[in-house]
XYZ file of C-alpha atoms in Angstrom:
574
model
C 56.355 -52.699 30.100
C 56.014 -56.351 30.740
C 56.000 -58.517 27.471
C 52.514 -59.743 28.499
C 51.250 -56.408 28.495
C 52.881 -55.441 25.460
C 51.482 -58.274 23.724
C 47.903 -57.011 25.232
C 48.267 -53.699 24.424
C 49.253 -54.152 20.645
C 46.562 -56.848 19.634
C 44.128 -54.620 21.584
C 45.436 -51.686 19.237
C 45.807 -53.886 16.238
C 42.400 -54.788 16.582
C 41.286 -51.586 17.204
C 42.590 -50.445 13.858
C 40.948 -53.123 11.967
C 37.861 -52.463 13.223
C 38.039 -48.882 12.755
C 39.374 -49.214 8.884
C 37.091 -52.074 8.349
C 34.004 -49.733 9.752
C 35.499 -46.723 7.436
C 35.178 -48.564 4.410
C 32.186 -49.851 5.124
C 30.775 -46.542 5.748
C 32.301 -45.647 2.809
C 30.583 -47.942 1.033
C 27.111 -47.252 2.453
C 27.753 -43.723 1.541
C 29.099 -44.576 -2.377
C 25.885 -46.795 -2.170
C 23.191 -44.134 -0.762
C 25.014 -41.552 -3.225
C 24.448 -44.182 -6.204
C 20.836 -44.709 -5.223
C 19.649 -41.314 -4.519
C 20.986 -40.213 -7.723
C 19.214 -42.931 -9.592
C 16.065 -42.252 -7.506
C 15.941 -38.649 -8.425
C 16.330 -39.412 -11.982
C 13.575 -41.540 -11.833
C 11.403 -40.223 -9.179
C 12.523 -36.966 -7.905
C 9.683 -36.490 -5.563
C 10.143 -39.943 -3.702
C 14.287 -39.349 -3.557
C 13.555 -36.060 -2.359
C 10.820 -36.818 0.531
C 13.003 -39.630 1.523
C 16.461 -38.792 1.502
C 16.363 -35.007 2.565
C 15.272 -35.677 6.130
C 18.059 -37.951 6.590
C 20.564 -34.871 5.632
C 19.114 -32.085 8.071
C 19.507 -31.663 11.341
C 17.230 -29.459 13.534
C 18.447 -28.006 16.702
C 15.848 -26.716 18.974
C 14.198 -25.429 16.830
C 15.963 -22.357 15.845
C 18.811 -23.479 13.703
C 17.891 -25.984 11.037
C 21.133 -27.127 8.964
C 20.585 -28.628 5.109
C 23.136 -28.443 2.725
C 23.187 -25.779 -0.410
C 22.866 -29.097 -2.766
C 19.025 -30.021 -1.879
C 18.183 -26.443 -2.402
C 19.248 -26.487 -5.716
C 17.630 -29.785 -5.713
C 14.706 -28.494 -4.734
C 14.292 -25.402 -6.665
C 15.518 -27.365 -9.790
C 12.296 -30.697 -9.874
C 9.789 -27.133 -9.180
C 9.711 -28.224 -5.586
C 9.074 -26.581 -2.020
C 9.641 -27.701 1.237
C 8.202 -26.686 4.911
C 9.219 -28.089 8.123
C 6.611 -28.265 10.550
C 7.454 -28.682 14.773
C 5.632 -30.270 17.316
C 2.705 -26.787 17.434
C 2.324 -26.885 13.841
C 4.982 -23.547 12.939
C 6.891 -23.769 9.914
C 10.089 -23.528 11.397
C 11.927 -23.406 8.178
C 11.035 -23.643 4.739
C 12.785 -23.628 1.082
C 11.388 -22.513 -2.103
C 8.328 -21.820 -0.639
C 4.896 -19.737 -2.628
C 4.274 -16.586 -0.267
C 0.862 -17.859 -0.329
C 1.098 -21.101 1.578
C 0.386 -20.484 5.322
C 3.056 -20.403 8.290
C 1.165 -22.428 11.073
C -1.244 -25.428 10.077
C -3.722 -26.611 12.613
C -4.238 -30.405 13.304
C -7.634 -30.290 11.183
C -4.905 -29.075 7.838
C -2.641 -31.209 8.539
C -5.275 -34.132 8.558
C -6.413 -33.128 5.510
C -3.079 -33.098 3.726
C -2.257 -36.526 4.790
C -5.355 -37.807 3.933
C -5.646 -35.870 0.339
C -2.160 -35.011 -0.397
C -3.166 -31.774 -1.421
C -2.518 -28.409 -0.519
C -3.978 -25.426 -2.777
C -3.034 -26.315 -6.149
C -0.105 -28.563 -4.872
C 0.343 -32.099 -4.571
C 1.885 -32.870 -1.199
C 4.598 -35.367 0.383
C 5.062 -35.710 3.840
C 7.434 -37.435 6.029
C 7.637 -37.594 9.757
C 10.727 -37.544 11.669
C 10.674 -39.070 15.118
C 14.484 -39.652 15.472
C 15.334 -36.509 17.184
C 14.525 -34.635 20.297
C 11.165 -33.510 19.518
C 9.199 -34.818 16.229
C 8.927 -32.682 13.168
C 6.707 -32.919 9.991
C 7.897 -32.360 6.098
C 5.951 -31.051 3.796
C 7.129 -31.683 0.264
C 4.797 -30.002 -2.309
C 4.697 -29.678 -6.183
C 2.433 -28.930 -9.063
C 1.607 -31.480 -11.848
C 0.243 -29.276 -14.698
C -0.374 -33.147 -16.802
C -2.209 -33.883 -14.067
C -4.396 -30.956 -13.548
C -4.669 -30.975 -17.581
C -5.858 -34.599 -17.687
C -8.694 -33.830 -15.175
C -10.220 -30.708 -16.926
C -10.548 -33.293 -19.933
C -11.991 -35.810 -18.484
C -14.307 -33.250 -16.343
C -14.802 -31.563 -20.078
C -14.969 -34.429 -22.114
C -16.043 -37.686 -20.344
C -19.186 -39.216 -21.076
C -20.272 -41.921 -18.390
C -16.287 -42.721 -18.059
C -16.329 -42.536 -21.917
C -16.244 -39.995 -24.497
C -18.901 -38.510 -27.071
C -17.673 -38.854 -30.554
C -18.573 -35.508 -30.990
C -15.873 -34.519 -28.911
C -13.072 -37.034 -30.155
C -11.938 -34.530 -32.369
C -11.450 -31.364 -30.238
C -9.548 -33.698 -27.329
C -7.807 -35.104 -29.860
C -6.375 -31.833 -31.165
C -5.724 -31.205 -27.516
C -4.143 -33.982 -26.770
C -1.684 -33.837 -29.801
C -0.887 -29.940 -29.294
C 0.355 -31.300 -25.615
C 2.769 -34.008 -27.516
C 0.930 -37.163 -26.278
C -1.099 -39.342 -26.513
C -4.728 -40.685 -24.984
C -5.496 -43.969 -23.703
C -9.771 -44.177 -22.452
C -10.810 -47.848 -20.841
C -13.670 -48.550 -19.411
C -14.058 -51.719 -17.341
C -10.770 -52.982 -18.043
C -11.055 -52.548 -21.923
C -9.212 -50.168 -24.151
C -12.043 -48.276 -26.185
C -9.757 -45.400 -27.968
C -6.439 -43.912 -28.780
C -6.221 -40.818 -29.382
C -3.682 -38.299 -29.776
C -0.099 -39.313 -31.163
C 1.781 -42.491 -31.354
C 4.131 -43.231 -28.105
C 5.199 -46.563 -27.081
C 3.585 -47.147 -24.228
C 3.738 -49.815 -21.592
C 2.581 -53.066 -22.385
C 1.822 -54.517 -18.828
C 0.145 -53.743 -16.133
C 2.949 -53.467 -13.878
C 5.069 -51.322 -15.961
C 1.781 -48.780 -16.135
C 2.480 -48.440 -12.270
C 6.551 -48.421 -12.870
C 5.835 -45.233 -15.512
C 3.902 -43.612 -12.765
C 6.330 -44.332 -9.591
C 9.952 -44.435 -11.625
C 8.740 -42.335 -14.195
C 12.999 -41.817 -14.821
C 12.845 -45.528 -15.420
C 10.836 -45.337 -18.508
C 10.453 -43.777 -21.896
C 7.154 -42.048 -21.492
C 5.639 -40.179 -18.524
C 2.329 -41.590 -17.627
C -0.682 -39.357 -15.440
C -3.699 -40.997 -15.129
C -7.873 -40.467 -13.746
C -9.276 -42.946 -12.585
C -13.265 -42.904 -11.839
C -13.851 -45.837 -9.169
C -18.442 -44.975 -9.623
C -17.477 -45.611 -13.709
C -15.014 -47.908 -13.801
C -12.981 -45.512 -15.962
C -9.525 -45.074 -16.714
C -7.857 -42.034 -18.831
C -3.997 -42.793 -19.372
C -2.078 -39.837 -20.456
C 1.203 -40.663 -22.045
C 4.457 -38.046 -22.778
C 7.530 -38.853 -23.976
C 10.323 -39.021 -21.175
C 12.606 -36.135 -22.418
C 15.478 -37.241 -19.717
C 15.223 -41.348 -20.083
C 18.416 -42.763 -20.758
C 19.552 -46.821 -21.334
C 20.078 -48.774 -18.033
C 22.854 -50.083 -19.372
C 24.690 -47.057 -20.622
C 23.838 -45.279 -17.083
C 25.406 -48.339 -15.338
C 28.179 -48.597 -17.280
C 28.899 -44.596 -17.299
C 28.088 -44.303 -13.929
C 31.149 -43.444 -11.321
C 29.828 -44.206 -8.423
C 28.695 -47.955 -9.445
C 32.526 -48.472 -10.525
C 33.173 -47.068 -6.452
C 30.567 -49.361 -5.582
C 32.509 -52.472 -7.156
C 36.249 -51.125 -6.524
C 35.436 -50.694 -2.596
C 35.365 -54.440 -1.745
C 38.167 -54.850 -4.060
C 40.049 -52.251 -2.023
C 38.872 -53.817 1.602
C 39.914 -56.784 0.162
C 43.547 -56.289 -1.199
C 43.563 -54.133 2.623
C 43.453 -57.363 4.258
C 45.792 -59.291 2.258
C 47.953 -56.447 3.124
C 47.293 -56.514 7.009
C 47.335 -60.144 6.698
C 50.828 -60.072 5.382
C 51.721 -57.526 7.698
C 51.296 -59.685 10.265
C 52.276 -62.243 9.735
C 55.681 -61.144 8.371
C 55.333 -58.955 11.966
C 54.750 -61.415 14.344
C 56.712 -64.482 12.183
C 59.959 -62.922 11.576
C 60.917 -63.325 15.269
C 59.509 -66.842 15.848
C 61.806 -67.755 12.931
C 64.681 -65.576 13.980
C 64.124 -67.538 17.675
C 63.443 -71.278 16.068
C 67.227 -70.448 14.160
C 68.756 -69.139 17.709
C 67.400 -72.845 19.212
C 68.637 -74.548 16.563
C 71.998 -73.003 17.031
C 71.827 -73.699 20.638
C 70.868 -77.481 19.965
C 74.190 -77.240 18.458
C 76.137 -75.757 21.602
C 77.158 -72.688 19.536
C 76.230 -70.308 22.017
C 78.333 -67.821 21.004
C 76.795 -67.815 17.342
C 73.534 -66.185 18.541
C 75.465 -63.212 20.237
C 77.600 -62.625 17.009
C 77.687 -59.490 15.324
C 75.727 -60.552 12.622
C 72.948 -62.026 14.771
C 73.070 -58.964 16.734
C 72.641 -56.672 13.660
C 69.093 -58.564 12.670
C 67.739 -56.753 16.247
C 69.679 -53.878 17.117
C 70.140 -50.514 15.874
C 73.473 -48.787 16.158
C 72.691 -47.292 19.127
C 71.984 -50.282 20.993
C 68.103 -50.462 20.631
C 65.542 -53.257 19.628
C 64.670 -52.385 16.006
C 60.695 -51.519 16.133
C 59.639 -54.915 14.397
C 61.790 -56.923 16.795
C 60.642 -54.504 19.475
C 57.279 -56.487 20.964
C 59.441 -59.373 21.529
C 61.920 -56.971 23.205
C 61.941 -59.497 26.668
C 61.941 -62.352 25.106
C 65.384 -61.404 22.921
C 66.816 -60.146 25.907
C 66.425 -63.125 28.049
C 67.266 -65.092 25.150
C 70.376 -63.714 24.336
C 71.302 -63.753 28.281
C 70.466 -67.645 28.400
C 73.029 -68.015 25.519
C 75.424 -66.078 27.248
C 75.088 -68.025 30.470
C 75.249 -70.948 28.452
C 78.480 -70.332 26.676
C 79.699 -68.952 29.998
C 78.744 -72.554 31.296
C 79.739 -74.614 28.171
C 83.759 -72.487 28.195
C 83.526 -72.967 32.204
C 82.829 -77.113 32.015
C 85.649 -77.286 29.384
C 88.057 -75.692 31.655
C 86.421 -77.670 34.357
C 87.002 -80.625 32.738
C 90.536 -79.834 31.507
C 91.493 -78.697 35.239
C 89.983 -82.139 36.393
C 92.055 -84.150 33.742
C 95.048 -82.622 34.815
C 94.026 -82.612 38.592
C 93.624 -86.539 37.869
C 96.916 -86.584 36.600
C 98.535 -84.674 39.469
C 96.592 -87.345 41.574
C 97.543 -90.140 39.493
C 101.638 -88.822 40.069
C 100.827 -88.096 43.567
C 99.751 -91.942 44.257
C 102.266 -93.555 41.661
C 105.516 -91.527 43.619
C 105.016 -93.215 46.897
C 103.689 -96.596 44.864
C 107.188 -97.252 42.766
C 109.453 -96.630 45.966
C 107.142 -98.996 48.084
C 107.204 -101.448 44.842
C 111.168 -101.207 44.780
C 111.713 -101.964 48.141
C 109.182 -105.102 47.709
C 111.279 -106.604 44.731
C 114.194 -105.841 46.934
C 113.348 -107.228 49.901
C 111.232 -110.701 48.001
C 115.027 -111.089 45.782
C 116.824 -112.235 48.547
C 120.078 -111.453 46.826
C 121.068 -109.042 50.044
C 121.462 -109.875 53.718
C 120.088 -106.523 55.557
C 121.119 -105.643 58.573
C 118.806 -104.718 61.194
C 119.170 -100.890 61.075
C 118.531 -101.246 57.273
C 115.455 -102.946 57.435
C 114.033 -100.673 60.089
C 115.100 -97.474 57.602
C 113.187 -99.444 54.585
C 110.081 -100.205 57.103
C 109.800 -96.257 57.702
C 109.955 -95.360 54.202
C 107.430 -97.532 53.559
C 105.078 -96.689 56.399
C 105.694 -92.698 55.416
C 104.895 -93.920 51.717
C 101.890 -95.341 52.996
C 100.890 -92.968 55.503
C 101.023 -90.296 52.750
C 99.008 -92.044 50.811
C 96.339 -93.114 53.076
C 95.804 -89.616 54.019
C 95.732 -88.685 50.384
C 92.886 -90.923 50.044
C 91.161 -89.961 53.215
C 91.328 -86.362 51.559
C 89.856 -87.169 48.547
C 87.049 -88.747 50.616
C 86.400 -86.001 52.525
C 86.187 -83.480 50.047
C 83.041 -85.416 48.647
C 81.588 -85.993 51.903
C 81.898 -82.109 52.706
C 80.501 -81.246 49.338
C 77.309 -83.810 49.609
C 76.724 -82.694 53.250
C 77.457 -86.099 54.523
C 79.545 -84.159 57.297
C 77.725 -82.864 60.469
C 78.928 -79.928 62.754
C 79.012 -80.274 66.798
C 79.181 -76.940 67.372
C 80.346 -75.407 71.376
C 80.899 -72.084 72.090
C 85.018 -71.176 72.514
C 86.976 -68.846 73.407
C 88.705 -68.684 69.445
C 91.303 -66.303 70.684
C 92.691 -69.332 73.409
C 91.674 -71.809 70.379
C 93.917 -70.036 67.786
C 96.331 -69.592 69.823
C 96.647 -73.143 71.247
C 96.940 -74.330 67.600
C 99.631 -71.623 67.239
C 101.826 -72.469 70.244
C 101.851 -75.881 68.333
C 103.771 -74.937 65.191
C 106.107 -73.115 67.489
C 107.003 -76.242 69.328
C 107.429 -78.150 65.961
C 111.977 -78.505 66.294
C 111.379 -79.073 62.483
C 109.724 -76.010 61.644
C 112.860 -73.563 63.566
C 113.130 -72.181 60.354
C 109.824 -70.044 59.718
C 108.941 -67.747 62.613
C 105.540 -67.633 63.812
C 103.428 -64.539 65.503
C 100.224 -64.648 67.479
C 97.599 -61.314 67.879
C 94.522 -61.087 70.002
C 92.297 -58.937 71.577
C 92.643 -58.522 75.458
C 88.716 -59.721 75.844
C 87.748 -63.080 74.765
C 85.876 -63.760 71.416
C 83.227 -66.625 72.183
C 82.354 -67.883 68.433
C 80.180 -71.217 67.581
C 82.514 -73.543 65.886
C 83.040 -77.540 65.943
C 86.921 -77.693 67.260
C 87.497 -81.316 65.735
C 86.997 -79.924 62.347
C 88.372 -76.333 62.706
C 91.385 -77.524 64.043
C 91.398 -78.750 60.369
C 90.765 -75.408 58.601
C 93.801 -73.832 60.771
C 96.112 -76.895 60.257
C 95.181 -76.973 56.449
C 95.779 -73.205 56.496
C 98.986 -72.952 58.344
C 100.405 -75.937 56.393
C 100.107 -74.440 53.119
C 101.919 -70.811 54.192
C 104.912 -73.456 55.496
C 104.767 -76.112 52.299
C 104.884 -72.978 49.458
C 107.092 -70.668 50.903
C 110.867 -70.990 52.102
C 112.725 -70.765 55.435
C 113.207 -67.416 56.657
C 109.305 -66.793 55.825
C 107.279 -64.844 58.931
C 103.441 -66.098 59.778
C 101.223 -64.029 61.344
C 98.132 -64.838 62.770
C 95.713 -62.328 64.150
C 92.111 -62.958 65.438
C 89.612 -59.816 65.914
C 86.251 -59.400 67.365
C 83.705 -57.040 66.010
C 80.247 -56.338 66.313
C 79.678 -60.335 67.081
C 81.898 -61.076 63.921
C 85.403 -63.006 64.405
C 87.830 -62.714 62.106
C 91.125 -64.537 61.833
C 93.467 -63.716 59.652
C 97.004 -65.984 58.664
C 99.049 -63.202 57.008
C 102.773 -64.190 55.238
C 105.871 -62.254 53.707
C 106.787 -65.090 51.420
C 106.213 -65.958 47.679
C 103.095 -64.961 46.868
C 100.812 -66.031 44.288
C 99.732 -64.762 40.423
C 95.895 -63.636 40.131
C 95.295 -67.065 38.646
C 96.181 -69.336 41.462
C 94.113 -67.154 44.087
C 91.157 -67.378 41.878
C 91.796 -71.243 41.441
C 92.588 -71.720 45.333
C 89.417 -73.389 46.449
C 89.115 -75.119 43.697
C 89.527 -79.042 44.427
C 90.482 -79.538 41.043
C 93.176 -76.859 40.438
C 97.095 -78.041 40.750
C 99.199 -74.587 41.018
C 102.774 -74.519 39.105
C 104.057 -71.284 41.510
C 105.662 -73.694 44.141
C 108.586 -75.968 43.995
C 107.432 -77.909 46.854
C 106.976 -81.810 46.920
C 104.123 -84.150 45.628
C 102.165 -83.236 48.735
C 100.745 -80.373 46.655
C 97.811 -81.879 45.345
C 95.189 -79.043 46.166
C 92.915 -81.099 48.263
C 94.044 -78.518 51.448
C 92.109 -75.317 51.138
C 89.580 -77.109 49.154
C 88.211 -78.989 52.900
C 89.480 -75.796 54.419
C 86.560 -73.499 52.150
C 83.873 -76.416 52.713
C 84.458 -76.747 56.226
C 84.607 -72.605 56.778
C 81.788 -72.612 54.645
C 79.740 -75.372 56.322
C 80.490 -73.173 59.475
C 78.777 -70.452 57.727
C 81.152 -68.284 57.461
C 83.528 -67.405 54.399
C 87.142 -67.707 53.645
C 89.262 -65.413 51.052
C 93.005 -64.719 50.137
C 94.638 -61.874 49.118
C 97.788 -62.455 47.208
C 100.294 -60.949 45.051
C 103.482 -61.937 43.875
C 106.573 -61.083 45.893
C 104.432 -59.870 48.430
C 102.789 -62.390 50.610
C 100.032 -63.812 51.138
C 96.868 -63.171 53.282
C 94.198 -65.765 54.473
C 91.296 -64.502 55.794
C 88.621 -66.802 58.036
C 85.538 -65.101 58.508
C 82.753 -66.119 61.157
């Protein structure tokens, strides 16, 4: 896998994750929060908590399987409460705690009527309609409120024009302390009696709805008649046996210390994923900023080291998993710094191989130099009369002297013209067999060269190959010269030219000397000075450096195979 879609992959997971813990928690939280607040609501108002949190917890499917959990029935059955669930043709589907009395199928006319009355029989009714599934459904939520009821039949009893007849203050007000409460009567907005026993009741208007709606909330329990056609009010008040401090509920409560420790926990989450992160995605950019620093340096071999290499890899050779995103990146890394130290040992040697190439050069030029500078001071002294033979034997010295250093020079030049491509080709198509062989024949005509024996090998048809004669001449002559110059008398050349499948092939094979593994590898190379030969000054290594450029210009290629005590093989592919 491709870094890029690595790097792709693992955000797009990373983010993934995040979203999905981050959307845990915070349905964790909504959960710790409903939990809180349904609890609280059915300790204040059981009947609200109930009509408006149970429908959120079933599910209906089709119809015929209706799932609630065994908690609301216990719920239920526990505030004195039943439930019905009505479908879309009015059947009670399913029902919990339910009188045997209450009917099984409503029409629309009883169902108007319990909206609009909340009643039911002898039941006050809550309803709730749920749209959110496949087909609607209707709740019925019904209990009794005997205070209620009981408050009614005194004011249907007692009340006189919204008031009450002293006559009857104290029969209600036996009544009303038997039940354990206590009597407020106004009439038009103006307390007129108290009867009954002595309850702190609420002070404010407000807190007079509160009782009614939280009653939990509160310490008294408050049921009330009101008579619109009197302007009458009758406030019953009961202590609220269950009421409990706020504070001490909110300070004992669990789930309020989940509510508050579930940010805390999100929170201390991130700073963990942050750190994660950024010790995940930093560790490499500062193990990489150290390798570059390191390479500023030109210690390439420092980022390869053992202990470098430890920071990444396991034993067996894999990219530990946090390193393991930026697998590429290490990898091509580490193979830059290779290449680099490969380069950096390569240009020392170059250099080194150059210095001392220089200095071969430098020996090469200064040789011929002193003898033509002695036979100056010799010749300007005029302490010698030289006879005529003598100063034609000093002349040739000096013109060989010369001669070998002009074409020393010319060399040198043409080395750096081949390698900038300053030299062009005129290429004609020859017959190389009559070609090699012409150059051949001329060796064996050399009287100086009796010594070495020379061989010649062709094919019987002819091999027509592309070449510019001026300057292969060259390769052969460079060639040739270098099997006579490094190897002594007595030694056999063989040359040999094939033709296959369109490719020529001559080869200049030798039974002398030889040459170590180093100096074949260091052949070509303009800058290399071999120590395997005894031979002269005229070993400066500029030969089969124009003989590979011009071979190679040709495009073809030119190898040796060597070994010592065995001869030596040049090869001249085309």
């Amino acid at each position: 896998m491709r870094i890029k879609r690595r790097l792709t992959v693992h955000f797009l997971l990373q983010f993934i994750m995040t979203f999905v813990a981050t959307l845990s928690i915070f349905v964790l939280l909504i959960f710790v929060i409903l939990h809180f607040v349904t609890k609280d609501e059915l300790d204040s108002n059981p009947q609200k908590a109930i009509v408006e949190t149970l429908p959120l917890f079933s599910f209906v499917y089709d119809d015929e399987t209706v799932v609630i959990k065994e908690k609301w029935e216990d719920i239920l059955k526990g505030h004195g409460i039943w439930m019905q669930l009505v479908n879309e043709n009015g059947k009670v589907i399913y029902e919990i705690n339910t009188p045997d009395r209450l009917q099984k199928e409503y029409t629309i006319n009883d169902l108007l009527y319990i909206e609009e009355t909340n009643k039911l029989d002898t039941y006050t009714v809550e309803t709730y309609f749920e749209s959110w599934q496949q087909q609607p459904y209707y709740y019925l939520f019904g209990y009794l409120t005997e205070q209620e009821t009981l408050l009614q039949d005194w004011y249907d009893s007692y009340a006189d024009e919204g008031s009450i007849d002293e006559t009857d203050m104290a029969t209600l007000e036996k009544k009303v302390k038997k039940q354990g409460g206590m009597l407020e009567i106004y009439k038009n907005g103006k307390l007129l009696y108290t009867i009954g026993e002595k309850i702190t009741e609420p002070k404010k208007q407000l807190e007079v709805i509160g009782s009614m709606y939280e009653p939990g909330n509160y310490e008294t329990k408050t049921y009330v008649v009101n008579d619109q056609n009197k302007n009458s009010s009758w406030i019953l008040y009961e202590k609220n046996k269950t009421f409990k401090d706020t504070k001490i509920v909110f300070n004992s409560n669990t789930d309020m210390y989940l509510l508050f420790i579930t940010p805390i926990i999100s929170l201390i989450i991130a700073i963990i994923l942050s750190i994660w992160s950024g010790y995940r995605y930093g560790t490499p950019l500062l193990l990489l900023i150290n390798w570059l620093k390191i390479v500023e340096k030109r210690q390439y071999e420092d980022v390869l080291s053992g202990k470098e290499h430890k920071k990444i890899y396991k034993k067996n050779g894999k990219v530990k998993f946090r390193y393991r995103l930026y697998k590429e990146v290490f990898e091509s890394f580490s193979a830059m710094s290779g290449q680099l130290a490969l380069t950096e040992q390569k240009r020392k040697q170059l250099d080194k191989t150059r210095e001392e190439w220089m200095a071969g050069i430098s020996h090469d030029l200064r040789t011929p130099l002193t003898s033509i500078q002695g036979y100056g001071h010799m010749l300007e002294s005029d302490q010698y009369e030289y006879t005529k033979e003598e100063l034609q034997q000093i002349g040739k010295v000096i013109r060989n002297k010369t001669d070998y250093m002009v074409d020393l020079v010319n060399d040198f030049s043409l080395i750096f013209q081949l390698k900038n491509s300053v030299v062009t080709l005129n290429k004609e198509v020859v017959d190389l067999s009559n070609f090699v062989r012409g150059v051949v024949e001329k060796y064996k005509n050399d009287m100086t060269l009796n010594e070495y024996t020379f061989s010649f090998k062709a094919p019987a048809q002819p091999c027509e190959t592309a070449v510019d004669p001026k300057w292969f001449v060259r390769v052969l002559d460079n060639v040739l010269s270098n099997a006579i110059k490094h190897n002594p008398p007595k030694t056999t050349i063989c040359v040999q030219v094939t033709c296959k499948n369109s490719k020529t092939k001559v080869s200049i094979a030798d039974n002398g000397k030889g040459m170590d593994e180093q100096f074949v590898n260091n052949l070509f190379n303009r800058y290399f000075r071999g120590t395997s030969t005894s031979g002269s000054t005229d070993g400066e290594g500029l030969g089969m450096s124009i003989a590979y450029a011009i071979v190679e210009l040709h495009g073809g290629e030119i190898y040796v195979k060597s070994a010592l005590g065995k001869g030596t093989e040049v090869v001249i592919q085309l």
